[in-house]
mmCIF file of C-alpha atoms and ligand atoms in Angstrom:
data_model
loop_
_atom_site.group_PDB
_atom_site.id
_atom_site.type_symbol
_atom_site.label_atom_id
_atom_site.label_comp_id
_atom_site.label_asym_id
_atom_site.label_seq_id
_atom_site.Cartn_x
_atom_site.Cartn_y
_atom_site.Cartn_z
ATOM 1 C CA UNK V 698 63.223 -86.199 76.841
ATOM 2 C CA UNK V 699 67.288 -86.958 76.865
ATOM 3 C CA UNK V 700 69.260 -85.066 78.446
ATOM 4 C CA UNK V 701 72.689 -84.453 79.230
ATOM 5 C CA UNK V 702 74.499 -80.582 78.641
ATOM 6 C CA UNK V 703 77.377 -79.392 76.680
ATOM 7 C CA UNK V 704 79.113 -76.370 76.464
ATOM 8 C CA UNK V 705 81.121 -76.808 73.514
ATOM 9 C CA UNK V 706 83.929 -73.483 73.684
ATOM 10 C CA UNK V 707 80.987 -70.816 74.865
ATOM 11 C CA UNK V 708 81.746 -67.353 75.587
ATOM 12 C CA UNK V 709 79.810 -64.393 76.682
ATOM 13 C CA UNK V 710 80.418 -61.341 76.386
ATOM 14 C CA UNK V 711 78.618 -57.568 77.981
ATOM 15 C CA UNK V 712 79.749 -54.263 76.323
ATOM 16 C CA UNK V 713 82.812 -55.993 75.183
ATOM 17 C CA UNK V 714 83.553 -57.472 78.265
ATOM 18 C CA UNK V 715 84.486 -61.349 78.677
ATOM 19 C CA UNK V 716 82.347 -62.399 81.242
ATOM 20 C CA UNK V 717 82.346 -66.496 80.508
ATOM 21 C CA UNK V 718 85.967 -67.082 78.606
ATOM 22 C CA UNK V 719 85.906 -70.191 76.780
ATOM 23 C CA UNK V 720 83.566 -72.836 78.633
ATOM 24 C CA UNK V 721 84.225 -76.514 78.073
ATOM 25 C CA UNK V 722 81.958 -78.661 79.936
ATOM 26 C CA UNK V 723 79.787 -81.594 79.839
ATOM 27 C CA UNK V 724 77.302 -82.228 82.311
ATOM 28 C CA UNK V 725 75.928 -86.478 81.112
ATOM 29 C CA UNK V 726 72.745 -87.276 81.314
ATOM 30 C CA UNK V 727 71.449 -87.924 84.968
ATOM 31 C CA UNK V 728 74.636 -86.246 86.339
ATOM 32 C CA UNK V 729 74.445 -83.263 88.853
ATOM 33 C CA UNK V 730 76.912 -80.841 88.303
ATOM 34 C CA UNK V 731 78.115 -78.758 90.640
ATOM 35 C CA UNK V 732 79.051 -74.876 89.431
ATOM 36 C CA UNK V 733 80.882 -73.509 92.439
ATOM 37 C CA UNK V 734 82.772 -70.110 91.751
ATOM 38 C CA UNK V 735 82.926 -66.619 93.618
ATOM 39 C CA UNK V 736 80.664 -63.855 93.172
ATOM 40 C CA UNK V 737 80.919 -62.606 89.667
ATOM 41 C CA UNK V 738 83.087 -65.399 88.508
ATOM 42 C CA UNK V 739 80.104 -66.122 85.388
ATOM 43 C CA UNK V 740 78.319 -68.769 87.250
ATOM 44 C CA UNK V 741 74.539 -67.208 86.319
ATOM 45 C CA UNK V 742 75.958 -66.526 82.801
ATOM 46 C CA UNK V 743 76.738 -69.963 82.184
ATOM 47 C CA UNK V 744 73.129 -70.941 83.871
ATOM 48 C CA UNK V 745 71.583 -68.519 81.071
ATOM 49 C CA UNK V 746 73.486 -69.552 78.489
ATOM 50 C CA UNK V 747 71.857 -73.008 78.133
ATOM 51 C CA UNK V 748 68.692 -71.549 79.301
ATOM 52 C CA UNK V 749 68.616 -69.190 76.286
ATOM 53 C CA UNK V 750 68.201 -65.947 78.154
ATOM 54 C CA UNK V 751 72.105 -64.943 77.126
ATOM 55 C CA UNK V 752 73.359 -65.647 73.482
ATOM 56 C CA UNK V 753 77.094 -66.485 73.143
ATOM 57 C CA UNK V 754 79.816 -64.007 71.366
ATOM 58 C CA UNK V 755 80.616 -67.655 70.535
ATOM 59 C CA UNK V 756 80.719 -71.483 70.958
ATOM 60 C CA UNK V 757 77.826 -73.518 71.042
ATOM 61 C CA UNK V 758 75.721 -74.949 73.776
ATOM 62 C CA UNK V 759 74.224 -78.783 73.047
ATOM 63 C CA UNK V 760 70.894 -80.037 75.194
ATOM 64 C CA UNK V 761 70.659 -83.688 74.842
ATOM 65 C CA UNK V 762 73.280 -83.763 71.857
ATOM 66 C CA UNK V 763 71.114 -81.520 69.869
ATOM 67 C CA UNK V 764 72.491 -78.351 68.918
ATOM 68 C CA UNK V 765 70.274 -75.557 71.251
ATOM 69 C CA UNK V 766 72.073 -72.473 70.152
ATOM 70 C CA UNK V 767 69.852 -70.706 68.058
ATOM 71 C CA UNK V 768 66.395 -72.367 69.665
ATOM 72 C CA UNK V 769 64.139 -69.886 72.008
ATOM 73 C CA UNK V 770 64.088 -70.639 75.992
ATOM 74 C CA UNK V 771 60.995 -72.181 76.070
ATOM 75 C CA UNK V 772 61.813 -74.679 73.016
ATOM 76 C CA UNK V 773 64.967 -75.958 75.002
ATOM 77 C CA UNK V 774 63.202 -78.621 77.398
ATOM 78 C CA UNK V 775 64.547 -77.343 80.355
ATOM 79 C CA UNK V 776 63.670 -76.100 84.205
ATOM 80 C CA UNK V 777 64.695 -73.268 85.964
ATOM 81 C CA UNK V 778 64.869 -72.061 89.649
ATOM 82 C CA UNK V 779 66.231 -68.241 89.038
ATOM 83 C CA UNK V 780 68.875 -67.298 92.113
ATOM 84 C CA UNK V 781 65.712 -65.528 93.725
ATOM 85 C CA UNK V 782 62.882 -67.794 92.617
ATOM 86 C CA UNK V 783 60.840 -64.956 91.560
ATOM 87 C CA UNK V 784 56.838 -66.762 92.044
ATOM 88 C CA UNK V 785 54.649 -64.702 90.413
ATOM 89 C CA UNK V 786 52.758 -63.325 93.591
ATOM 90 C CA UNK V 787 49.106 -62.581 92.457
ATOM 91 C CA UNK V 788 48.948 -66.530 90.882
ATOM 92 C CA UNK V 789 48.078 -69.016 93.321
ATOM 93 C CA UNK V 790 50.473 -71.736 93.837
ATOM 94 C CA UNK V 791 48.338 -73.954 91.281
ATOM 95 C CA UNK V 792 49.035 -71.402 88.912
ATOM 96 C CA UNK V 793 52.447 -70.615 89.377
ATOM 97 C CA UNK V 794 52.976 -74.302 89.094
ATOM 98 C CA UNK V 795 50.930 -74.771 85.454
ATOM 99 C CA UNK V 796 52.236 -71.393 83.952
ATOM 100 C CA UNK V 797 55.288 -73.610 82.032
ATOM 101 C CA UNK V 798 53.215 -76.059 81.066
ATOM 102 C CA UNK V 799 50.578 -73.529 79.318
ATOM 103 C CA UNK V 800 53.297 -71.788 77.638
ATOM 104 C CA UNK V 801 54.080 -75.078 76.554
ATOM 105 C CA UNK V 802 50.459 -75.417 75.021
ATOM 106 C CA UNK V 803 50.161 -78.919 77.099
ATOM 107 C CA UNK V 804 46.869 -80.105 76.472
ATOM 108 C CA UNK V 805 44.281 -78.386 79.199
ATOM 109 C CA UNK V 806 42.640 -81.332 80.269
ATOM 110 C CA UNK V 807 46.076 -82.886 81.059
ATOM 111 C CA UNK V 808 47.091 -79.546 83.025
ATOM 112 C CA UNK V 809 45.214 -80.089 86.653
ATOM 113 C CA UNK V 810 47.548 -83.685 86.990
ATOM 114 C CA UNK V 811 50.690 -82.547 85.399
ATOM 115 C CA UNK V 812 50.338 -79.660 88.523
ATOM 116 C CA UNK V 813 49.402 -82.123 91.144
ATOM 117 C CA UNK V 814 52.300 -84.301 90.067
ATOM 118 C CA UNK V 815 54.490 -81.620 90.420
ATOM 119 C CA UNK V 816 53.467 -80.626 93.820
ATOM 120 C CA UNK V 817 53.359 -83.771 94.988
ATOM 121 C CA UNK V 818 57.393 -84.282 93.917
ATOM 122 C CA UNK V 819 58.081 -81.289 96.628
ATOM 123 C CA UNK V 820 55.440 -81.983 99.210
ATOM 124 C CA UNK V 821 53.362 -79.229 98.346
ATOM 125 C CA UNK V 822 50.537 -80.761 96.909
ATOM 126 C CA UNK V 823 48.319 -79.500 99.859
ATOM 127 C CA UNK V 824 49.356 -75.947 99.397
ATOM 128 C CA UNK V 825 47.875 -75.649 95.713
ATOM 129 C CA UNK V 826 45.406 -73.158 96.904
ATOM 130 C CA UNK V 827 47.649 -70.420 98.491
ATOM 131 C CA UNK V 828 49.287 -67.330 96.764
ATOM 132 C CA UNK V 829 53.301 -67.405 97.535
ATOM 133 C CA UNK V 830 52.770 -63.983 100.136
ATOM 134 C CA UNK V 831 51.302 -67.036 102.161
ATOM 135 C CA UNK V 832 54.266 -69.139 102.199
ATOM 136 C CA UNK V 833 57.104 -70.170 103.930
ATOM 137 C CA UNK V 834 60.467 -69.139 102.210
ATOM 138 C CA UNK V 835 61.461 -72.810 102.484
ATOM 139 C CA UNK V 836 57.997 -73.660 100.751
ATOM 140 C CA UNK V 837 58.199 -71.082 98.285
ATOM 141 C CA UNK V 838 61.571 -72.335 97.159
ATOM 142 C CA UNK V 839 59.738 -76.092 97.107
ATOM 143 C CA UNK V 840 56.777 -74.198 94.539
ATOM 144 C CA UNK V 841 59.785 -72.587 92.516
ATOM 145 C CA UNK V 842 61.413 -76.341 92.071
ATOM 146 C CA UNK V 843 57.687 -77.579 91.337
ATOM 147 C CA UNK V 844 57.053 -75.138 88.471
ATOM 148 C CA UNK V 845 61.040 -75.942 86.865
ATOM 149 C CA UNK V 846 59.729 -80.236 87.439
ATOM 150 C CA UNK V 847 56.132 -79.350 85.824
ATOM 151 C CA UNK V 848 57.114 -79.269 82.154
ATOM 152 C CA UNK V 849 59.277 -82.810 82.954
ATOM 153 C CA UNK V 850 62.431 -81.014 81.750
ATOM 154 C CA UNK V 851 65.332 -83.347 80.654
ATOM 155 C CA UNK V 852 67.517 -80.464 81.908
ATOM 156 C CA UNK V 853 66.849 -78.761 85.492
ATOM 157 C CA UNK V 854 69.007 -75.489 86.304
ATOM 158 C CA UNK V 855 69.352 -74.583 89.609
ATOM 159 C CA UNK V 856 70.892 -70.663 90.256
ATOM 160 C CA UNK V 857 71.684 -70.627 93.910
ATOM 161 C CA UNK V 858 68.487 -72.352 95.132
ATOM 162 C CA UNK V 859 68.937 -72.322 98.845
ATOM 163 C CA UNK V 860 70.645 -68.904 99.132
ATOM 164 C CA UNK V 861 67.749 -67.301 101.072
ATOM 165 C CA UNK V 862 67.192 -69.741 103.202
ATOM 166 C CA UNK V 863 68.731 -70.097 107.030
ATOM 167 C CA UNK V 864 71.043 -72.767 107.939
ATOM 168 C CA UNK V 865 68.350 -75.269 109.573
ATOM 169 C CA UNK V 866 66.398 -75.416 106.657
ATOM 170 C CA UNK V 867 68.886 -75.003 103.835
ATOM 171 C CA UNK V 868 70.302 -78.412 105.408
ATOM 172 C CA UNK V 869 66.922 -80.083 105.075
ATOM 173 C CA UNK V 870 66.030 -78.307 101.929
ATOM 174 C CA UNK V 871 69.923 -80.622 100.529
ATOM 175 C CA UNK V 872 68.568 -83.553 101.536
ATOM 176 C CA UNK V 873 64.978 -82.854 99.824
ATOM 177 C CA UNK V 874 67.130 -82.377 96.321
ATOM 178 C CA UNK V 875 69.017 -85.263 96.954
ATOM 179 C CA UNK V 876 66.203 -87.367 97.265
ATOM 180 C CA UNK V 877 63.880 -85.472 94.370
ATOM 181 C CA UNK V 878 67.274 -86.484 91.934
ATOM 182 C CA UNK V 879 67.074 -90.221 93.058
ATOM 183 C CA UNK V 880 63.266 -90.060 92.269
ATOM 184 C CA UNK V 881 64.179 -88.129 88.385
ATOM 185 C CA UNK V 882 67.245 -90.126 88.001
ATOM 186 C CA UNK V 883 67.675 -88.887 84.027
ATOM 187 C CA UNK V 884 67.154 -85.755 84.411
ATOM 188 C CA UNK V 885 70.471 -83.617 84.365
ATOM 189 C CA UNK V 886 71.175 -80.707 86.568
ATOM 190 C CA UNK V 887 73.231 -77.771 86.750
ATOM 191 C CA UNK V 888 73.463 -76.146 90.060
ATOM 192 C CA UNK V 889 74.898 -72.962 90.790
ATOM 193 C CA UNK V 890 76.128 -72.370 94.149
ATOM 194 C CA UNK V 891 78.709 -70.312 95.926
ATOM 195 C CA UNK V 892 78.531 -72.932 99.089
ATOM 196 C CA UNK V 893 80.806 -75.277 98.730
ATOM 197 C CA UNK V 894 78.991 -77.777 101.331
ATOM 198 C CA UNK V 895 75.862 -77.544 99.500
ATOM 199 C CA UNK V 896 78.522 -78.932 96.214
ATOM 200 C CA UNK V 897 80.324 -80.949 98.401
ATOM 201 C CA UNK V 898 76.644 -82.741 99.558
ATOM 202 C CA UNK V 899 74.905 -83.087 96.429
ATOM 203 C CA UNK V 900 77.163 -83.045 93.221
ATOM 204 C CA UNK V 901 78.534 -86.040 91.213
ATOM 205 C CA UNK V 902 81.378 -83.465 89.865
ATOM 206 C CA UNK V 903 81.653 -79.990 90.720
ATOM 207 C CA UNK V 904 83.033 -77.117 88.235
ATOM 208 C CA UNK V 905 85.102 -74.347 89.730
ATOM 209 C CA UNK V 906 84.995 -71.170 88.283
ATOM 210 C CA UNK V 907 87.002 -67.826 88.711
ATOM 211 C CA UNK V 908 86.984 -64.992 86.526
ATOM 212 C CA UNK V 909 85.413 -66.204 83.915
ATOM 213 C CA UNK V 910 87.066 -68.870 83.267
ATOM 214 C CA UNK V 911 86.819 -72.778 84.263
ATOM 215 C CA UNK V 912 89.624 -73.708 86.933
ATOM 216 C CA UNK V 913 89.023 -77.372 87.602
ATOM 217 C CA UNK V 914 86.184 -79.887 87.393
ATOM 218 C CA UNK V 915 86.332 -83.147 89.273
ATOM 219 C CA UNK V 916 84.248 -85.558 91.575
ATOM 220 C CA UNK V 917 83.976 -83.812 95.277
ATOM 221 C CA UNK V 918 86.732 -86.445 96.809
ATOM 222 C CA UNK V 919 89.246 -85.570 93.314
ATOM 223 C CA UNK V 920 89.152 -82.261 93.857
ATOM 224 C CA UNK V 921 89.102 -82.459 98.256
ATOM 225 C CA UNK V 922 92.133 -85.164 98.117
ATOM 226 C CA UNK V 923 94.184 -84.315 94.598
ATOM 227 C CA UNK V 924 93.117 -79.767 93.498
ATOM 228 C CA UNK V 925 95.328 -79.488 90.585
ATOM 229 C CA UNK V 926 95.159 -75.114 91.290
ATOM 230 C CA UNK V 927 95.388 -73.600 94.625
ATOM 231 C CA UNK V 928 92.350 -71.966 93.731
ATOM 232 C CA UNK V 929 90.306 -75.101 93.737
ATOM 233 C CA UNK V 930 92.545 -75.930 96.952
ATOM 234 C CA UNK V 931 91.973 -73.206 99.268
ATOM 235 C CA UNK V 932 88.036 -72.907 97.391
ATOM 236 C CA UNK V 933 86.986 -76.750 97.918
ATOM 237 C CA UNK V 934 88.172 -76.898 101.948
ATOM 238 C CA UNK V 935 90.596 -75.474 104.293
ATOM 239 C CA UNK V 936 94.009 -75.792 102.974
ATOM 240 C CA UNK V 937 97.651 -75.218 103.785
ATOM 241 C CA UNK V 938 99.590 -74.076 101.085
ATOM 242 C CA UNK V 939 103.000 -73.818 101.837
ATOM 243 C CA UNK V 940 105.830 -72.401 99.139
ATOM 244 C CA UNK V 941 108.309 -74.920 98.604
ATOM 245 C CA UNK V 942 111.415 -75.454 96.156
ATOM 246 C CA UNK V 943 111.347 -78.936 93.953
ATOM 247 C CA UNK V 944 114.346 -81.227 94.863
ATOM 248 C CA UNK V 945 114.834 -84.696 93.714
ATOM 249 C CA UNK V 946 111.998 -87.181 95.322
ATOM 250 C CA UNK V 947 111.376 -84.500 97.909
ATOM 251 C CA UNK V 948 110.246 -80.342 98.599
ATOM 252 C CA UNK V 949 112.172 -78.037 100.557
ATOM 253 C CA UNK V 950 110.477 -75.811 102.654
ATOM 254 C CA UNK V 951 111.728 -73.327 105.153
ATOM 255 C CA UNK V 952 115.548 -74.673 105.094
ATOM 256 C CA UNK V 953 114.075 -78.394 106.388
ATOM 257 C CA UNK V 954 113.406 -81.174 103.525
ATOM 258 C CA UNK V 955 109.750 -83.013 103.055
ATOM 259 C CA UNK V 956 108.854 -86.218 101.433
ATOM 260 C CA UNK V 957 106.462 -85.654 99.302
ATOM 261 C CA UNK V 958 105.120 -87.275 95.844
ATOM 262 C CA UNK V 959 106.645 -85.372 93.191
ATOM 263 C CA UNK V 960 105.297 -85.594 89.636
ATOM 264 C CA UNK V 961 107.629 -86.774 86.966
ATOM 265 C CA UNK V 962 107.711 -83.623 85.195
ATOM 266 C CA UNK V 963 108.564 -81.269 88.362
ATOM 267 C CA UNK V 964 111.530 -79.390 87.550
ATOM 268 C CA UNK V 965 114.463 -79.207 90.403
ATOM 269 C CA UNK V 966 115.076 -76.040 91.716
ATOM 270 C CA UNK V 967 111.434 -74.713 90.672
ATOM 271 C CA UNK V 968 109.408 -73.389 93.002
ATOM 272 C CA UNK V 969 105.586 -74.709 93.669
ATOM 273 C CA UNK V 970 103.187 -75.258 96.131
ATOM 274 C CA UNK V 971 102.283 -77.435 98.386
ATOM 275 C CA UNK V 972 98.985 -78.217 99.387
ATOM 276 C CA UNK V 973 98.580 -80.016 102.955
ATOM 277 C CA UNK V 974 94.827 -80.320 104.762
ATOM 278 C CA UNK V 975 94.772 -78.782 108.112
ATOM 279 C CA UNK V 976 93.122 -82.252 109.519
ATOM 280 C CA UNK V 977 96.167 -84.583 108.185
ATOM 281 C CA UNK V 978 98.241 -82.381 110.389
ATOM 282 C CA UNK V 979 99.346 -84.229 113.407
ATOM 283 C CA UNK V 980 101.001 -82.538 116.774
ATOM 284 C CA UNK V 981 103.874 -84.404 117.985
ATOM 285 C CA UNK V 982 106.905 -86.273 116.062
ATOM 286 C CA UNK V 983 106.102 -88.094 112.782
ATOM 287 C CA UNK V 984 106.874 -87.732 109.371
ATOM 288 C CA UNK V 985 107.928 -84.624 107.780
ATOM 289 C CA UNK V 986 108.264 -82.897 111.305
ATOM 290 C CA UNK V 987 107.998 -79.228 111.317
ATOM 291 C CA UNK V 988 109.222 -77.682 114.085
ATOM 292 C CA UNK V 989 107.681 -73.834 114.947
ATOM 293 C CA UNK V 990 106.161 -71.759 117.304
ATOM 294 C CA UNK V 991 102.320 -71.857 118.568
ATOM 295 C CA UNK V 992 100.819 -68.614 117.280
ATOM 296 C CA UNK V 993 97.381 -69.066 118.376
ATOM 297 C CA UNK V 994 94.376 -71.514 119.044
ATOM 298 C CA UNK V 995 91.450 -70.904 118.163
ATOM 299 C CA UNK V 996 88.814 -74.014 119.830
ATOM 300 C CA UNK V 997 85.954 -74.625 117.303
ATOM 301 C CA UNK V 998 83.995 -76.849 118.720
ATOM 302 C CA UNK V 999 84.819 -80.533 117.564
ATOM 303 C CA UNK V 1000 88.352 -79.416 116.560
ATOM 304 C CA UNK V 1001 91.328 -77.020 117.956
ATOM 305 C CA UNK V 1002 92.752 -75.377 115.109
ATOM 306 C CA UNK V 1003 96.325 -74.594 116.011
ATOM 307 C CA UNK V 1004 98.416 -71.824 114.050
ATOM 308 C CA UNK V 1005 102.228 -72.622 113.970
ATOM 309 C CA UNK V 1006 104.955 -70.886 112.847
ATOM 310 C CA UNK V 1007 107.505 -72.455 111.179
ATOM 311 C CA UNK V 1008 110.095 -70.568 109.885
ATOM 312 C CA UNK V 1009 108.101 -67.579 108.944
ATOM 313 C CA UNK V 1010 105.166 -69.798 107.725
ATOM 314 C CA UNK V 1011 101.860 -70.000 109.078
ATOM 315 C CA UNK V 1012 100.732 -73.372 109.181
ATOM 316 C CA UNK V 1013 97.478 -75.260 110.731
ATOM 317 C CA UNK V 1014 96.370 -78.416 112.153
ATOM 318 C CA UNK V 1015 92.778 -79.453 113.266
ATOM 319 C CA UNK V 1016 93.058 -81.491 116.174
ATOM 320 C CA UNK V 1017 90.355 -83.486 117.523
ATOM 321 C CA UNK V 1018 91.183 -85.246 120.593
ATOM 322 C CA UNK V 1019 93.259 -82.515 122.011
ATOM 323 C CA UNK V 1020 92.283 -81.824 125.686
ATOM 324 C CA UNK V 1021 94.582 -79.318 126.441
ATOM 325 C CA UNK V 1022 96.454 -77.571 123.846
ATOM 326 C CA UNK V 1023 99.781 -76.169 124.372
ATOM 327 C CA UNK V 1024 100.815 -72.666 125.453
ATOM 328 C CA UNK V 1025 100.777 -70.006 123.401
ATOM 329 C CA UNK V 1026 104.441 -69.288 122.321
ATOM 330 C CA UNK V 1027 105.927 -72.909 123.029
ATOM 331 C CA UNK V 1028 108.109 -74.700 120.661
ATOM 332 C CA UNK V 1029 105.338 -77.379 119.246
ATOM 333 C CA UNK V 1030 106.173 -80.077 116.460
ATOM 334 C CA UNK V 1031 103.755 -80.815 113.633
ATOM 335 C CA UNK V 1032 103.954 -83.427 111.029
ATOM 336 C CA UNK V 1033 102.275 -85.014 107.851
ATOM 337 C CA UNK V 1034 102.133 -88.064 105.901
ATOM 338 C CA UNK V 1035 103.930 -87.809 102.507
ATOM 339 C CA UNK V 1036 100.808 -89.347 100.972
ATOM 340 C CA UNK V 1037 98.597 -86.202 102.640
ATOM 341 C CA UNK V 1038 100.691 -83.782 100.341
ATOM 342 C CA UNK V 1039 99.877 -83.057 96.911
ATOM 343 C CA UNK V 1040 102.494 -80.145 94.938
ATOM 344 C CA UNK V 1041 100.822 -78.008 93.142
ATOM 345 C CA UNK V 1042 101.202 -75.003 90.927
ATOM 346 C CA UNK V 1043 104.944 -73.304 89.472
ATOM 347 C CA UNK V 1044 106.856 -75.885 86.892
ATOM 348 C CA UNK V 1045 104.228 -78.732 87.877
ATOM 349 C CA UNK V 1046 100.609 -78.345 86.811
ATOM 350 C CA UNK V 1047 99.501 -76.314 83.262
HETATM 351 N N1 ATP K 325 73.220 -58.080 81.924
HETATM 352 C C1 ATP K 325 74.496 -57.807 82.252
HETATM 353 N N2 ATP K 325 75.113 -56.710 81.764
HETATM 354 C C2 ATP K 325 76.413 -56.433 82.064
HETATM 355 N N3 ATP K 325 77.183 -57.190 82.865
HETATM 356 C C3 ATP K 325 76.628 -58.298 83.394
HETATM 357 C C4 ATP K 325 75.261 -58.668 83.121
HETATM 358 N N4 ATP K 325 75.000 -59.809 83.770
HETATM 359 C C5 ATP K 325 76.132 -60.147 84.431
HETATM 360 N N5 ATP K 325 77.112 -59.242 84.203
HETATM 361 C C6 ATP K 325 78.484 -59.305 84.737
HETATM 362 O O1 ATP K 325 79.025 -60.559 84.414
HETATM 363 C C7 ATP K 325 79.855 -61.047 85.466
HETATM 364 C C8 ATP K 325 79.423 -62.444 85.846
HETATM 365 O O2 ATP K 325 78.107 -62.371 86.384
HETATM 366 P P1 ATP K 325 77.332 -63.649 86.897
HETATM 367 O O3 ATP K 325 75.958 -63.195 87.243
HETATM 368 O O4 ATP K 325 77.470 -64.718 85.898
HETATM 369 O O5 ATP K 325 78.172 -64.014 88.198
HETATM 370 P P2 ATP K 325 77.905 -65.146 89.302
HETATM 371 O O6 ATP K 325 79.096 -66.034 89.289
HETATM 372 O O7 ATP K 325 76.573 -65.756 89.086
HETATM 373 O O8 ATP K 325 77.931 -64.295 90.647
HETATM 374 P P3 ATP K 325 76.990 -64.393 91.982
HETATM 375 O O9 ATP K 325 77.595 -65.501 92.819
HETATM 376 O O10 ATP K 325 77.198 -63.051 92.635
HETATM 377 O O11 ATP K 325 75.597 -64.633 91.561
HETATM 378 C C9 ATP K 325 79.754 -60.035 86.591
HETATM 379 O O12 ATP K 325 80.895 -59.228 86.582
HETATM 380 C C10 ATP K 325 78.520 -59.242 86.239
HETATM 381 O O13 ATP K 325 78.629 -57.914 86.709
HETATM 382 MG MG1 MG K 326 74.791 -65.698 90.143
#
């Protein structure tokens, strides 16, 4: 089946309220897209719409560039893993597995395989027997992905699949999808996630939401090295975002004057952002020195993140090889490639 999503202007209303403003997005065929947003920012919505379970107030949703609008859930060719991967729990695995595939009226001879094929995808081939209440979490979210892979879907949607499970195993559970896309290389996916590792890990682009409304969509490293919003900024990684005024071939912030890039069609004199990452801040003399006060350090492990105040700006740097960090209150300089900067925001970006 081909594959490949489009959301061509969809919106989605409840009651009269906008909950997914004006979607335009295109997820090709093989791609994994990322949907990373903040609770309530229409991320399921947008997960339902192509599924079917939602009809748009309006736009248009295309499955493998055939118009899916109007067409029932189960006539749309693709999987699902719901955010809490409801199994149903008096169906064995087995059956959980070959309910899709019976809905689809798949021939019933060809049903036992299609399962076992399934299962075998996420390792659970061996487990065919058990009812979920006898399952892991981890290997009930592994039967949830079987049953959405059963009905080979040209489309797999993924709401939040690792949300319930602990740190240890969502990790290994990444890798597992990672691998399962390299063995279904056409097959498209949508994944919904709030975690913007689990985006950063898997995705070839990632979609931010907010409110509704689509802020930015990129590749991981676009949208890490070059966020066109602060949203996406301070969203996709740790960011300093300092408030600076536009001058000629350079920012001014807090009375001192940074060399930045500055787009061609920054106005002088307006204000904007800029966006530096807290582990292209270096202590000590360099480029664009800032000059400020050590507020606190907080020691995380592989890095020191140091809080300086510069001229009534917070600002931070992750150090790594700092073995002992300065005192508390002392005058501490801080500095930044012009390259590591990227102005955002006010008379600059849309
Ligand atoms: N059936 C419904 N009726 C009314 N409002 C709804 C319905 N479903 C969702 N909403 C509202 O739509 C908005 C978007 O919900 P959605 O489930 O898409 O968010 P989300 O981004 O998936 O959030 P989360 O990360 O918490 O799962 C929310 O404000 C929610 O309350
Ligand atoms: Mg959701």
């Amino acid at each position: 089946m081909t594959s490949g999503i489009r959301f061509d202007n969809v919106s989605v209303a409840y009651g009269g309220n906008v909950v997914l403003d004006s979607l335009d997005l295109t997820v090709e065929p093989g791609e994994v897209m990322a949907l990373l947003g903040p609770s309530g920012s229409g991320k399921t919505t947008a997960l339902r719409a192509v599924a079917g379970f939602v009809r748009p107030a309006s736009g248009r949703v295309f499955i493998g560039g055939r118009d899916v609008t109007a067409l029932p859930p189960h006539r749309r060719g693709i999987g699902m893993v719901v955010q809490n991967y409801a199994l149903f729990p008096h169906m064995r695995v087995e059956d959980n597995v070959a309910f899709g595939l019976r809905a689809q009226k798949v021939p019933k001879g060809e049903i036992p395989a299609r399962v076992t094929e399934a299962l075998e995808l996420t390792g659970m081939a061996a487990y065919a027997r058990r009812h979920p209440r006898e399952l892991s979490g981890g290997q009930q979210q592994r039967v949830a992905i079987a049953r959405a892979l059963a009905i080979r879907p040209g489309v797999l949607l993924l709401d939040e699949p690792l949300s319930a499970l602990d740190a240890q195993l969502r990790s290994g559970m990444l890798a597992e999808l990672a691998r399962l896309h390299r063995e279904l290389p056409d097959v498209s996916v949508l994944y919904v996630t709030h975690d913007q590792v689990e985006a950063l890990t898997l995705a070839d682009r990632i979609a931010v939401m907010d409110r509704a409304r689509l802020r930015d969509c990129g590749t991981p490293q676009e949208l890490y090295r070059r966020p066109r919003t602060e949203f996406t900024a301070s969203f996709v990684g740790n960011a300093n975002l300092l408030p600076v005024t536009v001058a000629p071939g350079a920012v001014r912030f807090a009375d001192r004057e940074l060399k930045v890039p500055v787009p061609a069609g920054a106005v002088p004199g307006a204000g904007a952002t800029l966006c530096v990452r807290p582990h292209l801040v270096g202590l000590g003399d360099g480029p664009n020195a800032l000059r400020g006060t050590l507020a606190e350090v907080q020691w995380r492990g592989a890095t020191h993140r140091l809080y300086v105040d510069v001229g009534g700006h917070r600002v931070m740097a992750d150090l790594r090889e700092l073995r002992d960090p300065p005192r508390l209150g002392a005058e501490v300089t801080l500095h930044f490639a012009p390259d590591d900067a990227v102005l955002l925001a006010a008379g600059v970006t849309p």
